[in-house]
Coordinates of C-alpha atoms in Angstrom, one line a residue:
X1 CA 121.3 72.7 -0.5
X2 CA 118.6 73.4 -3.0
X3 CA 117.4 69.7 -3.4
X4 CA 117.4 68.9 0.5
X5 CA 114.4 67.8 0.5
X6 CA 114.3 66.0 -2.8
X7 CA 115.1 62.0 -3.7
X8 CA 117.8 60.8 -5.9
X9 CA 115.6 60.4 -8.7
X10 CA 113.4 63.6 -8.2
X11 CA 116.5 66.1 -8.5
X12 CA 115.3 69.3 -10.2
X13 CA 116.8 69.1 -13.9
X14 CA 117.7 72.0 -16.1
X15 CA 116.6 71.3 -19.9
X16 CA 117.1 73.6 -22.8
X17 CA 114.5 72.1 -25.5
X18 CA 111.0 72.0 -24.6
X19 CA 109.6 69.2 -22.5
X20 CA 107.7 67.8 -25.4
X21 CA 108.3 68.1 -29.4
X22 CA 105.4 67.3 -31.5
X23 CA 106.3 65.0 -34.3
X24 CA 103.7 64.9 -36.8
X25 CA 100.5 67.7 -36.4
X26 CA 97.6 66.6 -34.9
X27 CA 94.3 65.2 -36.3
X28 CA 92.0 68.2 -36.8
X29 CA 89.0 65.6 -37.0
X30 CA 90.2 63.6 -33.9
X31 CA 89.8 67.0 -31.5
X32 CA 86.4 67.8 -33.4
X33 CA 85.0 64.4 -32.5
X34 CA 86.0 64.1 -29.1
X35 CA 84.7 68.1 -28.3
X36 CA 81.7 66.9 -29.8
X37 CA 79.0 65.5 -27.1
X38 CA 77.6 62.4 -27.7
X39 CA 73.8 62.2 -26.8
X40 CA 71.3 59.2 -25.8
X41 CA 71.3 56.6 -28.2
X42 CA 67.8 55.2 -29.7
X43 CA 67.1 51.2 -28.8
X44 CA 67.1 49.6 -32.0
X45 CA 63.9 48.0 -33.3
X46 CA 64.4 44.7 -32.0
X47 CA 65.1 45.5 -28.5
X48 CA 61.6 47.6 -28.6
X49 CA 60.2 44.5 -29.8
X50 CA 61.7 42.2 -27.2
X51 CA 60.6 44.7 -24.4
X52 CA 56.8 44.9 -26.0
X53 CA 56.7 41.2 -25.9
X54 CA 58.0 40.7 -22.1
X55 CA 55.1 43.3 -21.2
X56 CA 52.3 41.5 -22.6
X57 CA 53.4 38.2 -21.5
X58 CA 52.9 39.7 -18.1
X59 CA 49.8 41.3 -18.8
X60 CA 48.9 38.1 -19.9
X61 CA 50.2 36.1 -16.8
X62 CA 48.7 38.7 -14.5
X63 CA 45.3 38.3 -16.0
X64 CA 45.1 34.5 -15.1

């Protein structure tokens, strides 16, 4: 009478071992790294180049 309201496949189960066993322990450096925020990355040089030269060949195209 419990499981009225439940499905076939969603019947409440009773289990004696935990619901999950950890195999092998877990990568200490794998939790540090993803804790660890990640800030802005720097453009590399040349992208700063590309984006010096697109502005003066519209200073230049604007002056004429």
């Amino acid at each position: 009478m419990a499981n009225k309201a439940l499905s076939k496949r969603q019947k409440l189960m009773i289990r004696n071992e935990p619901a999950r066993i950890q195999t092998k322990p877990r990568n200490p450096f794998a939790v540090a790294a993803k804790q660890r925020a990640a800030g802005a990355h720097r453009k590399n040089v040349s992208a700063e180049r590309h984006i010096l030269d697109r502005l003066l060949q519209r200073a230049l195209e604007g002056d004429e």
